Amino acid sequence: MKILVLGASGFIGRHISALLNQLGHEIICADIPHRENGDYLLIDPQNPDFETLFRTAKVEACINCTGAASVPDSFTNPLHDYTLNTLRIAQILEAIRKVSAETKFVHFSSAAVYGNPSSTLPITESTELKPLSPYGWHKRSAEEICQEYARLFGIQSISLRIFSAYGPHLRKQLFWDLYQKALHQPRVELFGTGKETRDFIYVADIAHALHALLLFGDFDGRAANVASGTASTITTAAHLFLEALDIRKEVLFTGTERTGDPAYWQADISYLKSLGFTPQFELQSGLGHVADWLKSL
């Protein structure tokens, strides 16, 4: 399959591009100007010309890994977050409708669309959406645009509700924050109580899930959970990670909630499993790979 990956130099984009290439797909990479771009097709971040991009690429599928990915930043600059996470999706779909109507579109959404459904775990795709942040609202709106183009214009699309992604080369979020604090502070302090849960999914498993969806998924505008299906407390994750790093430091939790953060997440991944997907990385083994990467820096 000939596949266009938008945002191919980012954390998830680089991993899925490499894996899909190994699996025999022809990958065309596109991103904004970047020092590692090389043979990438370039996208103007201010005025992207998606029509020309799709005319040039002539692909069977497009995977969109672009967008803003920070809940706190979405509170600071919601319009910027909306532009990258909602408006750009509409522009991509409109370009597909005009010049490449047979192209399948994969939209990277987020579990943030669910908000904090702690009374209905595990979370299924039919769980009511109650976003807690501008980021979550904008991802929800983008999903609705995908549904609109699927139902009204026949554009093949699917939205992936990614839960807590992690892996080598991710220089933000929980494990990067833990690493920095463990290096530079006498003890590690984190938000919350430590009893909060996340459904962590290793980035290579995201790529394998995506491969199953490309081959067997229903591109009818639906959304699909992408996760491991296993809940882990933040306390457990923090101690496993420090152990993998061979760092012995006390971990303390401030009890302070961060605006927009859910308390408990665990995904139902029955749909993905029906397509043949099984997670290959448990949290301990995945964090071992992250630790190996950090030790090599």
PDB file of C-alpha atoms in Angstrom:
ATOM      1  CA  MET A   1       0.000   0.000   0.000  1.00  0.00           C
ATOM      2  CA  LYS A   2       1.217   3.499  -0.824  1.00  0.00           C
ATOM      3  CA  ILE A   3       0.849   5.598   2.342  1.00  0.00           C
ATOM      4  CA  LEU A   4       1.363   9.291   3.066  1.00  0.00           C
ATOM      5  CA  VAL A   5       2.409  10.034   6.658  1.00  0.00           C
ATOM      6  CA  LEU A   6       1.818  13.629   7.714  1.00  0.00           C
ATOM      7  CA  GLY A   7       4.015  14.627  10.666  1.00  0.00           C
ATOM      8  CA  ALA A   8       6.498  11.871   9.878  1.00  0.00           C
ATOM      9  CA  SER A   9       9.338  13.424  11.872  1.00  0.00           C
ATOM     10  CA  GLY A  10       7.357  13.485  15.124  1.00  0.00           C
ATOM     11  CA  PHE A  11       7.372  10.921  17.909  1.00  0.00           C
ATOM     12  CA  ILE A  12       4.603   8.651  16.598  1.00  0.00           C
ATOM     13  CA  GLY A  13       5.110   9.555  12.937  1.00  0.00           C
ATOM     14  CA  ARG A  14       8.726   8.389  12.793  1.00  0.00           C
ATOM     15  CA  HIS A  15       7.915   5.074  14.481  1.00  0.00           C
ATOM     16  CA  ILE A  16       4.941   4.166  12.306  1.00  0.00           C
ATOM     17  CA  SER A  17       6.765   5.240   9.132  1.00  0.00           C
ATOM     18  CA  ALA A  18       9.649   2.911   9.951  1.00  0.00           C
ATOM     19  CA  LEU A  19       7.484  -0.056  10.902  1.00  0.00           C
ATOM     20  CA  LEU A  20       5.115   0.225   7.935  1.00  0.00           C
ATOM     21  CA  ASN A  21       8.115   0.481   5.647  1.00  0.00           C
ATOM     22  CA  GLN A  22       9.542  -2.708   7.188  1.00  0.00           C
ATOM     23  CA  LEU A  23       6.191  -4.412   6.567  1.00  0.00           C
ATOM     24  CA  GLY A  24       6.492  -3.689   2.856  1.00  0.00           C
ATOM     25  CA  HIS A  25       4.426  -0.539   2.401  1.00  0.00           C
ATOM     26  CA  GLU A  26       5.615   2.378   0.291  1.00  0.00           C
ATOM     27  CA  ILE A  27       5.873   5.335   2.649  1.00  0.00           C
ATOM     28  CA  ILE A  28       5.844   8.983   1.605  1.00  0.00           C
ATOM     29  CA  CYS A  29       6.821  11.284   4.457  1.00  0.00           C
ATOM     30  CA  ALA A  30       5.620  14.858   4.870  1.00  0.00           C
ATOM     31  CA  ASP A  31       6.164  17.435   7.601  1.00  0.00           C
ATOM     32  CA  ILE A  32       6.874  21.083   8.255  1.00  0.00           C
ATOM     33  CA  PRO A  33      10.475  22.231   7.587  1.00  0.00           C
ATOM     34  CA  HIS A  34      12.725  20.357  10.003  1.00  0.00           C
ATOM     35  CA  ARG A  35      16.424  19.673  10.265  1.00  0.00           C
ATOM     36  CA  GLU A  36      15.820  15.918   9.774  1.00  0.00           C
ATOM     37  CA  ASN A  37      13.443  16.251   6.832  1.00  0.00           C
ATOM     38  CA  GLY A  38      15.753  14.925   4.110  1.00  0.00           C
ATOM     39  CA  ASP A  39      13.483  13.555   1.370  1.00  0.00           C
ATOM     40  CA  TYR A  40      10.286  14.651   3.104  1.00  0.00           C
ATOM     41  CA  LEU A  41       7.585  16.559   1.278  1.00  0.00           C
ATOM     42  CA  LEU A  42       7.372  19.903   3.056  1.00  0.00           C
ATOM     43  CA  ILE A  43       4.202  21.468   4.466  1.00  0.00           C
ATOM     44  CA  ASP A  44       3.867  25.195   5.075  1.00  0.00           C
ATOM     45  CA  PRO A  45       2.714  25.370   8.720  1.00  0.00           C
ATOM     46  CA  GLN A  46       0.886  28.677   8.166  1.00  0.00           C
ATOM     47  CA  ASN A  47      -0.778  28.017   4.797  1.00  0.00           C
ATOM     48  CA  PRO A  48      -0.637  24.283   4.023  1.00  0.00           C
ATOM     49  CA  ASP A  49      -1.509  23.358   0.438  1.00  0.00           C
ATOM     50  CA  PHE A  50      -3.003  19.916   0.971  1.00  0.00           C
ATOM     51  CA  GLU A  51      -4.552  19.735  -2.497  1.00  0.00           C
ATOM     52  CA  THR A  52      -1.158  19.939  -4.195  1.00  0.00           C
ATOM     53  CA  LEU A  53       0.238  17.483  -1.659  1.00  0.00           C
ATOM     54  CA  PHE A  54      -2.379  14.844  -2.494  1.00  0.00           C
ATOM     55  CA  ARG A  55      -2.110  15.460  -6.248  1.00  0.00           C
ATOM     56  CA  THR A  56       1.642  14.916  -5.976  1.00  0.00           C
ATOM     57  CA  ALA A  57       1.621  11.937  -3.627  1.00  0.00           C
ATOM     58  CA  LYS A  58      -1.240   9.913  -5.215  1.00  0.00           C
ATOM     59  CA  VAL A  59      -1.613   7.609  -2.223  1.00  0.00           C
ATOM     60  CA  GLU A  60      -4.012   4.898  -1.116  1.00  0.00           C
ATOM     61  CA  ALA A  61      -3.960   6.005   2.526  1.00  0.00           C
ATOM     62  CA  CYS A  62      -3.030   9.072   4.554  1.00  0.00           C
ATOM     63  CA  ILE A  63      -2.060   8.896   8.229  1.00  0.00           C
ATOM     64  CA  ASN A  64      -2.220  12.256   9.985  1.00  0.00           C
ATOM     65  CA  CYS A  65       0.222  12.466  12.904  1.00  0.00           C
ATOM     66  CA  THR A  66       0.297  16.271  12.956  1.00  0.00           C
ATOM     67  CA  GLY A  67      -1.297  18.548  15.531  1.00  0.00           C
ATOM     68  CA  ALA A  68      -0.803  19.998  18.975  1.00  0.00           C
ATOM     69  CA  ALA A  69      -0.448  17.451  21.788  1.00  0.00           C
ATOM     70  CA  SER A  70      -0.461  19.368  25.063  1.00  0.00           C
ATOM     71  CA  VAL A  71      -3.480  19.638  27.364  1.00  0.00           C
ATOM     72  CA  PRO A  72      -1.935  22.487  29.436  1.00  0.00           C
ATOM     73  CA  ASP A  73      -0.989  24.448  26.295  1.00  0.00           C
ATOM     74  CA  SER A  74      -4.549  24.121  24.983  1.00  0.00           C
ATOM     75  CA  PHE A  75      -5.772  26.135  27.993  1.00  0.00           C
ATOM     76  CA  THR A  76      -3.141  28.823  27.350  1.00  0.00           C
ATOM     77  CA  ASN A  77      -3.760  29.136  23.609  1.00  0.00           C
ATOM     78  CA  PRO A  78      -7.015  27.395  22.652  1.00  0.00           C
ATOM     79  CA  LEU A  79      -7.222  28.998  19.211  1.00  0.00           C
ATOM     80  CA  HIS A  80      -3.810  27.631  18.245  1.00  0.00           C
ATOM     81  CA  ASP A  81      -4.857  24.191  19.481  1.00  0.00           C
ATOM     82  CA  TYR A  82      -8.116  24.422  17.501  1.00  0.00           C
ATOM     83  CA  THR A  83      -6.252  25.417  14.352  1.00  0.00           C
ATOM     84  CA  LEU A  84      -3.881  22.441  14.505  1.00  0.00           C
ATOM     85  CA  ASN A  85      -6.276  19.809  15.842  1.00  0.00           C
ATOM     86  CA  THR A  86      -9.592  20.715  14.183  1.00  0.00           C
ATOM     87  CA  LEU A  87      -9.247  23.192  11.313  1.00  0.00           C
ATOM     88  CA  ARG A  88      -6.325  21.311   9.737  1.00  0.00           C
ATOM     89  CA  ILE A  89      -8.378  18.080   9.757  1.00  0.00           C
ATOM     90  CA  ALA A  90     -11.178  19.807   7.857  1.00  0.00           C
ATOM     91  CA  GLN A  91      -8.652  21.164   5.341  1.00  0.00           C
ATOM     92  CA  ILE A  92      -7.090  17.729   4.812  1.00  0.00           C
ATOM     93  CA  LEU A  93     -10.475  16.068   4.300  1.00  0.00           C
ATOM     94  CA  GLU A  94     -11.585  18.776   1.889  1.00  0.00           C
ATOM     95  CA  ALA A  95      -8.414  18.262  -0.152  1.00  0.00           C
ATOM     96  CA  ILE A  96      -9.047  14.498  -0.225  1.00  0.00           C
ATOM     97  CA  ARG A  97     -12.645  15.111  -1.319  1.00  0.00           C
ATOM     98  CA  LYS A  98     -11.522  17.365  -4.164  1.00  0.00           C
ATOM     99  CA  VAL A  99      -8.488  15.578  -5.591  1.00  0.00           C
ATOM    100  CA  SER A 100      -8.029  12.138  -4.005  1.00  0.00           C
ATOM    101  CA  ALA A 101     -11.450  10.757  -3.069  1.00  0.00           C
ATOM    102  CA  GLU A 102     -10.308   7.095  -2.900  1.00  0.00           C
ATOM    103  CA  THR A 103      -7.654   7.801  -0.252  1.00  0.00           C
ATOM    104  CA  LYS A 104      -8.295   6.330   3.207  1.00  0.00           C
ATOM    105  CA  PHE A 105      -7.751   8.840   6.016  1.00  0.00           C
ATOM    106  CA  VAL A 106      -6.472   7.930   9.491  1.00  0.00           C
ATOM    107  CA  HIS A 107      -7.055  10.664  12.060  1.00  0.00           C
ATOM    108  CA  PHE A 108      -5.076  10.520  15.287  1.00  0.00           C
ATOM    109  CA  SER A 109      -7.563  11.524  17.957  1.00  0.00           C
ATOM    110  CA  SER A 110      -7.102  11.057  21.709  1.00  0.00           C
ATOM    111  CA  ALA A 111      -8.626   9.415  24.757  1.00  0.00           C
ATOM    112  CA  ALA A 112      -8.983  12.991  26.013  1.00  0.00           C
ATOM    113  CA  VAL A 113     -12.359  13.044  24.231  1.00  0.00           C
ATOM    114  CA  TYR A 114     -13.716  10.822  27.024  1.00  0.00           C
ATOM    115  CA  GLY A 115     -12.823  13.131  29.881  1.00  0.00           C
ATOM    116  CA  ASN A 116     -13.042  11.310  33.208  1.00  0.00           C
ATOM    117  CA  PRO A 117     -15.468   8.359  32.854  1.00  0.00           C
ATOM    118  CA  SER A 118     -14.316   6.639  36.070  1.00  0.00           C
ATOM    119  CA  SER A 119     -17.678   4.953  36.680  1.00  0.00           C
ATOM    120  CA  THR A 120     -17.743   3.175  33.314  1.00  0.00           C
ATOM    121  CA  LEU A 121     -14.428   1.318  33.075  1.00  0.00           C
ATOM    122  CA  PRO A 122     -13.169  -0.105  30.825  1.00  0.00           C
ATOM    123  CA  ILE A 123     -13.951   2.665  28.345  1.00  0.00           C
ATOM    124  CA  THR A 124     -15.661   1.520  25.142  1.00  0.00           C
ATOM    125  CA  GLU A 125     -15.992   3.527  21.948  1.00  0.00           C
ATOM    126  CA  SER A 126     -19.676   4.081  22.828  1.00  0.00           C
ATOM    127  CA  THR A 127     -18.861   5.721  26.195  1.00  0.00           C
ATOM    128  CA  GLU A 128     -20.269   9.248  26.370  1.00  0.00           C
ATOM    129  CA  LEU A 129     -17.740  11.897  25.383  1.00  0.00           C
ATOM    130  CA  LYS A 130     -17.159  14.550  28.066  1.00  0.00           C
ATOM    131  CA  PRO A 131     -13.864  16.359  27.335  1.00  0.00           C
ATOM    132  CA  LEU A 132     -12.193  18.247  30.180  1.00  0.00           C
ATOM    133  CA  SER A 133      -9.877  20.473  28.118  1.00  0.00           C
ATOM    134  CA  PRO A 134      -9.843  22.527  24.920  1.00  0.00           C
ATOM    135  CA  TYR A 135      -7.556  19.808  23.522  1.00  0.00           C
ATOM    136  CA  GLY A 136     -10.212  17.156  24.189  1.00  0.00           C
ATOM    137  CA  TRP A 137     -12.999  19.294  22.738  1.00  0.00           C
ATOM    138  CA  HIS A 138     -10.980  20.002  19.594  1.00  0.00           C
ATOM    139  CA  LYS A 139     -10.176  16.306  19.084  1.00  0.00           C
ATOM    140  CA  ARG A 140     -13.874  15.539  19.506  1.00  0.00           C
ATOM    141  CA  SER A 141     -14.782  18.189  16.913  1.00  0.00           C
ATOM    142  CA  ALA A 142     -12.242  16.720  14.488  1.00  0.00           C
ATOM    143  CA  GLU A 143     -13.824  13.287  14.893  1.00  0.00           C
ATOM    144  CA  GLU A 144     -17.204  14.798  14.026  1.00  0.00           C
ATOM    145  CA  ILE A 145     -15.725  16.340  10.878  1.00  0.00           C
ATOM    146  CA  CYS A 146     -14.406  12.905   9.879  1.00  0.00           C
ATOM    147  CA  GLN A 147     -17.910  11.487  10.386  1.00  0.00           C
ATOM    148  CA  GLU A 148     -19.394  14.318   8.325  1.00  0.00           C
ATOM    149  CA  TYR A 149     -17.112  13.647   5.360  1.00  0.00           C
ATOM    150  CA  ALA A 150     -17.673   9.896   5.611  1.00  0.00           C
ATOM    151  CA  ARG A 151     -21.465  10.112   5.692  1.00  0.00           C
ATOM    152  CA  LEU A 152     -22.051  13.012   3.317  1.00  0.00           C
ATOM    153  CA  PHE A 153     -19.176  12.632   0.847  1.00  0.00           C
ATOM    154  CA  GLY A 154     -18.143   8.984   1.154  1.00  0.00           C
ATOM    155  CA  ILE A 155     -14.595   9.792   2.301  1.00  0.00           C
ATOM    156  CA  GLN A 156     -13.092   6.743   4.022  1.00  0.00           C
ATOM    157  CA  SER A 157     -11.865   7.677   7.489  1.00  0.00           C
ATOM    158  CA  ILE A 158     -11.242   6.323  10.960  1.00  0.00           C
ATOM    159  CA  SER A 159     -10.314   8.168  14.162  1.00  0.00           C
ATOM    160  CA  LEU A 160      -7.852   6.535  16.568  1.00  0.00           C
ATOM    161  CA  ARG A 161      -8.426   7.378  20.213  1.00  0.00           C
ATOM    162  CA  ILE A 162      -4.873   6.991  21.461  1.00  0.00           C
ATOM    163  CA  PHE A 163      -4.505   6.459  25.195  1.00  0.00           C
ATOM    164  CA  SER A 164      -1.208   7.091  27.053  1.00  0.00           C
ATOM    165  CA  ALA A 165       1.465   6.642  24.392  1.00  0.00           C
ATOM    166  CA  TYR A 166       5.116   6.282  25.382  1.00  0.00           C
ATOM    167  CA  GLY A 167       8.414   5.134  23.903  1.00  0.00           C
ATOM    168  CA  PRO A 168      11.932   6.206  22.899  1.00  0.00           C
ATOM    169  CA  HIS A 169      12.367   9.765  21.538  1.00  0.00           C
ATOM    170  CA  LEU A 170       9.375  11.186  23.441  1.00  0.00           C
ATOM    171  CA  ARG A 171      10.792  14.248  25.195  1.00  0.00           C
ATOM    172  CA  LYS A 172       7.722  15.290  27.159  1.00  0.00           C
ATOM    173  CA  GLN A 173       4.952  13.903  29.366  1.00  0.00           C
ATOM    174  CA  LEU A 174       5.223  11.600  32.374  1.00  0.00           C
ATOM    175  CA  PHE A 175       8.365   9.537  31.773  1.00  0.00           C
ATOM    176  CA  TRP A 176      10.471  12.378  30.379  1.00  0.00           C
ATOM    177  CA  ASP A 177       9.388  14.515  33.331  1.00  0.00           C
ATOM    178  CA  LEU A 178      10.279  11.696  35.728  1.00  0.00           C
ATOM    179  CA  TYR A 179      13.684  11.288  34.113  1.00  0.00           C
ATOM    180  CA  GLN A 180      14.529  14.988  34.366  1.00  0.00           C
ATOM    181  CA  LYS A 181      13.467  15.185  38.015  1.00  0.00           C
ATOM    182  CA  ALA A 182      15.343  11.999  38.893  1.00  0.00           C
ATOM    183  CA  LEU A 183      18.516  13.429  37.376  1.00  0.00           C
ATOM    184  CA  HIS A 184      18.395  16.886  38.879  1.00  0.00           C
ATOM    185  CA  GLN A 185      16.391  16.728  42.114  1.00  0.00           C
ATOM    186  CA  PRO A 186      16.990  14.919  45.427  1.00  0.00           C
ATOM    187  CA  ARG A 187      13.518  13.419  45.258  1.00  0.00           C
ATOM    188  CA  VAL A 188      10.837  13.098  42.600  1.00  0.00           C
ATOM    189  CA  GLU A 189       7.574  15.021  43.072  1.00  0.00           C
ATOM    190  CA  LEU A 190       4.568  14.387  40.834  1.00  0.00           C
ATOM    191  CA  PHE A 191       1.008  15.718  40.593  1.00  0.00           C
ATOM    192  CA  GLY A 192      -1.906  13.740  41.999  1.00  0.00           C
ATOM    193  CA  THR A 193      -2.026  10.955  44.548  1.00  0.00           C
ATOM    194  CA  GLY A 194      -0.288   8.217  42.582  1.00  0.00           C
ATOM    195  CA  LYS A 195      -3.465   6.127  42.599  1.00  0.00           C
ATOM    196  CA  GLU A 196      -4.596   7.550  39.264  1.00  0.00           C
ATOM    197  CA  THR A 197      -4.507   4.997  36.448  1.00  0.00           C
ATOM    198  CA  ARG A 198      -3.477   5.201  32.808  1.00  0.00           C
ATOM    199  CA  ASP A 199      -3.672   2.741  29.954  1.00  0.00           C
ATOM    200  CA  PHE A 200      -0.109   2.971  28.636  1.00  0.00           C
ATOM    201  CA  ILE A 201       0.599   1.817  25.087  1.00  0.00           C
ATOM    202  CA  TYR A 202       4.105   1.443  23.699  1.00  0.00           C
ATOM    203  CA  VAL A 203       4.650   3.258  20.413  1.00  0.00           C
ATOM    204  CA  ALA A 204       5.518   0.080  18.467  1.00  0.00           C
ATOM    205  CA  ASP A 205       2.165  -1.363  19.516  1.00  0.00           C
ATOM    206  CA  ILE A 206       0.468   1.747  18.128  1.00  0.00           C
ATOM    207  CA  ALA A 207       2.187   1.044  14.818  1.00  0.00           C
ATOM    208  CA  HIS A 208       1.053  -2.603  14.830  1.00  0.00           C
ATOM    209  CA  ALA A 209      -2.500  -1.555  15.698  1.00  0.00           C
ATOM    210  CA  LEU A 210      -2.444   0.910  12.826  1.00  0.00           C
ATOM    211  CA  HIS A 211      -1.265  -1.801  10.441  1.00  0.00           C
ATOM    212  CA  ALA A 212      -4.182  -4.039  11.451  1.00  0.00           C
ATOM    213  CA  LEU A 213      -6.607  -1.151  10.950  1.00  0.00           C
ATOM    214  CA  LEU A 214      -5.225  -0.320   7.502  1.00  0.00           C
ATOM    215  CA  LEU A 215      -5.672  -3.917   6.389  1.00  0.00           C
ATOM    216  CA  PHE A 216      -8.931  -4.876   8.085  1.00  0.00           C
ATOM    217  CA  GLY A 217     -10.520  -1.806   9.719  1.00  0.00           C
ATOM    218  CA  ASP A 218     -13.846  -0.195   8.856  1.00  0.00           C
ATOM    219  CA  PHE A 219     -13.195   3.225   7.355  1.00  0.00           C
ATOM    220  CA  ASP A 220     -16.737   4.452   7.843  1.00  0.00           C
ATOM    221  CA  GLY A 221     -16.047   7.496  10.017  1.00  0.00           C
ATOM    222  CA  ARG A 222     -15.949   5.497  13.237  1.00  0.00           C
ATOM    223  CA  ALA A 223     -13.573   5.874  16.174  1.00  0.00           C
ATOM    224  CA  ALA A 224     -11.416   3.090  17.610  1.00  0.00           C
ATOM    225  CA  ASN A 225      -9.633   2.826  20.951  1.00  0.00           C
ATOM    226  CA  VAL A 226      -5.880   2.275  20.641  1.00  0.00           C
ATOM    227  CA  ALA A 227      -4.435   1.111  23.949  1.00  0.00           C
ATOM    228  CA  SER A 228      -3.053  -1.902  25.765  1.00  0.00           C
ATOM    229  CA  GLY A 229      -6.312  -2.647  27.562  1.00  0.00           C
ATOM    230  CA  THR A 230      -4.469  -2.686  30.914  1.00  0.00           C
ATOM    231  CA  ALA A 231      -4.672  -0.075  33.668  1.00  0.00           C
ATOM    232  CA  SER A 232      -1.547   0.839  35.653  1.00  0.00           C
ATOM    233  CA  THR A 233      -1.307   3.279  38.538  1.00  0.00           C
ATOM    234  CA  ILE A 234       1.037   6.225  38.218  1.00  0.00           C
ATOM    235  CA  THR A 235       2.845   4.944  41.319  1.00  0.00           C
ATOM    236  CA  THR A 236       3.510   1.582  39.673  1.00  0.00           C
ATOM    237  CA  ALA A 237       4.623   3.201  36.422  1.00  0.00           C
ATOM    238  CA  ALA A 238       6.979   5.587  38.219  1.00  0.00           C
ATOM    239  CA  HIS A 239       8.678   2.851  40.245  1.00  0.00           C
ATOM    240  CA  LEU A 240       9.020   0.529  37.235  1.00  0.00           C
ATOM    241  CA  PHE A 241      10.631   3.329  35.267  1.00  0.00           C
ATOM    242  CA  LEU A 242      13.112   4.351  37.949  1.00  0.00           C
ATOM    243  CA  GLU A 243      14.020   0.684  38.401  1.00  0.00           C
ATOM    244  CA  ALA A 244      14.683   0.378  34.662  1.00  0.00           C
ATOM    245  CA  LEU A 245      16.914   3.469  34.897  1.00  0.00           C
ATOM    246  CA  ASP A 246      18.780   2.026  37.905  1.00  0.00           C
ATOM    247  CA  ILE A 247      17.876   5.153  39.875  1.00  0.00           C
ATOM    248  CA  ARG A 248      16.867   4.928  43.511  1.00  0.00           C
ATOM    249  CA  LYS A 249      15.011   8.024  44.598  1.00  0.00           C
ATOM    250  CA  GLU A 250      11.914   8.682  46.666  1.00  0.00           C
ATOM    251  CA  VAL A 251       8.735   9.423  44.704  1.00  0.00           C
ATOM    252  CA  LEU A 252       6.280  11.799  46.362  1.00  0.00           C
ATOM    253  CA  PHE A 253       2.862  12.915  45.154  1.00  0.00           C
ATOM    254  CA  THR A 254       1.641  16.433  45.872  1.00  0.00           C
ATOM    255  CA  GLY A 255      -2.064  15.555  45.861  1.00  0.00           C
ATOM    256  CA  THR A 256      -2.636  18.487  43.508  1.00  0.00           C
ATOM    257  CA  GLU A 257      -4.840  17.784  40.500  1.00  0.00           C
ATOM    258  CA  ARG A 258      -3.784  19.233  37.175  1.00  0.00           C
ATOM    259  CA  THR A 259      -6.577  20.868  35.192  1.00  0.00           C
ATOM    260  CA  GLY A 260      -7.774  18.662  32.350  1.00  0.00           C
ATOM    261  CA  ASP A 261      -6.272  15.417  33.679  1.00  0.00           C
ATOM    262  CA  PRO A 262      -8.565  12.388  34.163  1.00  0.00           C
ATOM    263  CA  ALA A 263      -8.403  10.236  37.287  1.00  0.00           C
ATOM    264  CA  TYR A 264      -8.769   6.758  35.834  1.00  0.00           C
ATOM    265  CA  TRP A 265      -8.318   5.356  32.344  1.00  0.00           C
ATOM    266  CA  GLN A 266      -8.575   1.830  31.004  1.00  0.00           C
ATOM    267  CA  ALA A 267      -9.656   1.071  27.453  1.00  0.00           C
ATOM    268  CA  ASP A 268     -11.779  -1.667  25.995  1.00  0.00           C
ATOM    269  CA  ILE A 269      -9.876  -2.740  22.854  1.00  0.00           C
ATOM    270  CA  SER A 270     -12.316  -5.431  21.670  1.00  0.00           C
ATOM    271  CA  TYR A 271     -12.577  -3.858  18.214  1.00  0.00           C
ATOM    272  CA  LEU A 272      -8.809  -3.858  17.693  1.00  0.00           C
ATOM    273  CA  LYS A 273      -8.573  -7.440  18.928  1.00  0.00           C
ATOM    274  CA  SER A 274     -11.269  -8.469  16.435  1.00  0.00           C
ATOM    275  CA  LEU A 275      -8.884  -7.300  13.690  1.00  0.00           C
ATOM    276  CA  GLY A 276      -6.091  -9.528  15.002  1.00  0.00           C
ATOM    277  CA  PHE A 277      -4.231  -6.999  17.160  1.00  0.00           C
ATOM    278  CA  THR A 278      -2.571  -8.107  20.391  1.00  0.00           C
ATOM    279  CA  PRO A 279      -0.256  -5.776  22.363  1.00  0.00           C
ATOM    280  CA  GLN A 280       3.314  -7.065  22.280  1.00  0.00           C
ATOM    281  CA  PHE A 281       4.794  -4.873  25.027  1.00  0.00           C
ATOM    282  CA  GLU A 282       3.911  -4.946  28.706  1.00  0.00           C
ATOM    283  CA  LEU A 283       4.663  -1.747  30.604  1.00  0.00           C
ATOM    284  CA  GLN A 284       7.834  -3.121  32.206  1.00  0.00           C
ATOM    285  CA  SER A 285       9.393  -4.222  28.914  1.00  0.00           C
ATOM    286  CA  GLY A 286       8.399  -1.032  27.124  1.00  0.00           C
ATOM    287  CA  LEU A 287       9.891   1.125  29.859  1.00  0.00           C
ATOM    288  CA  GLY A 288      13.069  -0.926  29.589  1.00  0.00           C
ATOM    289  CA  HIS A 289      13.415   0.246  25.986  1.00  0.00           C
ATOM    290  CA  VAL A 290      12.763   3.858  27.017  1.00  0.00           C
ATOM    291  CA  ALA A 291      15.418   3.563  29.733  1.00  0.00           C
ATOM    292  CA  ASP A 292      17.934   2.110  27.260  1.00  0.00           C
ATOM    293  CA  TRP A 293      17.367   5.071  24.938  1.00  0.00           C
ATOM    294  CA  LEU A 294      17.787   7.592  27.768  1.00  0.00           C
ATOM    295  CA  LYS A 295      20.993   5.935  28.944  1.00  0.00           C
ATOM    296  CA  SER A 296      22.384   6.307  25.411  1.00  0.00           C
ATOM    297  CA  LEU A 297      21.859  10.094  25.286  1.00  0.00           C
TER     298      LEU A 297
END
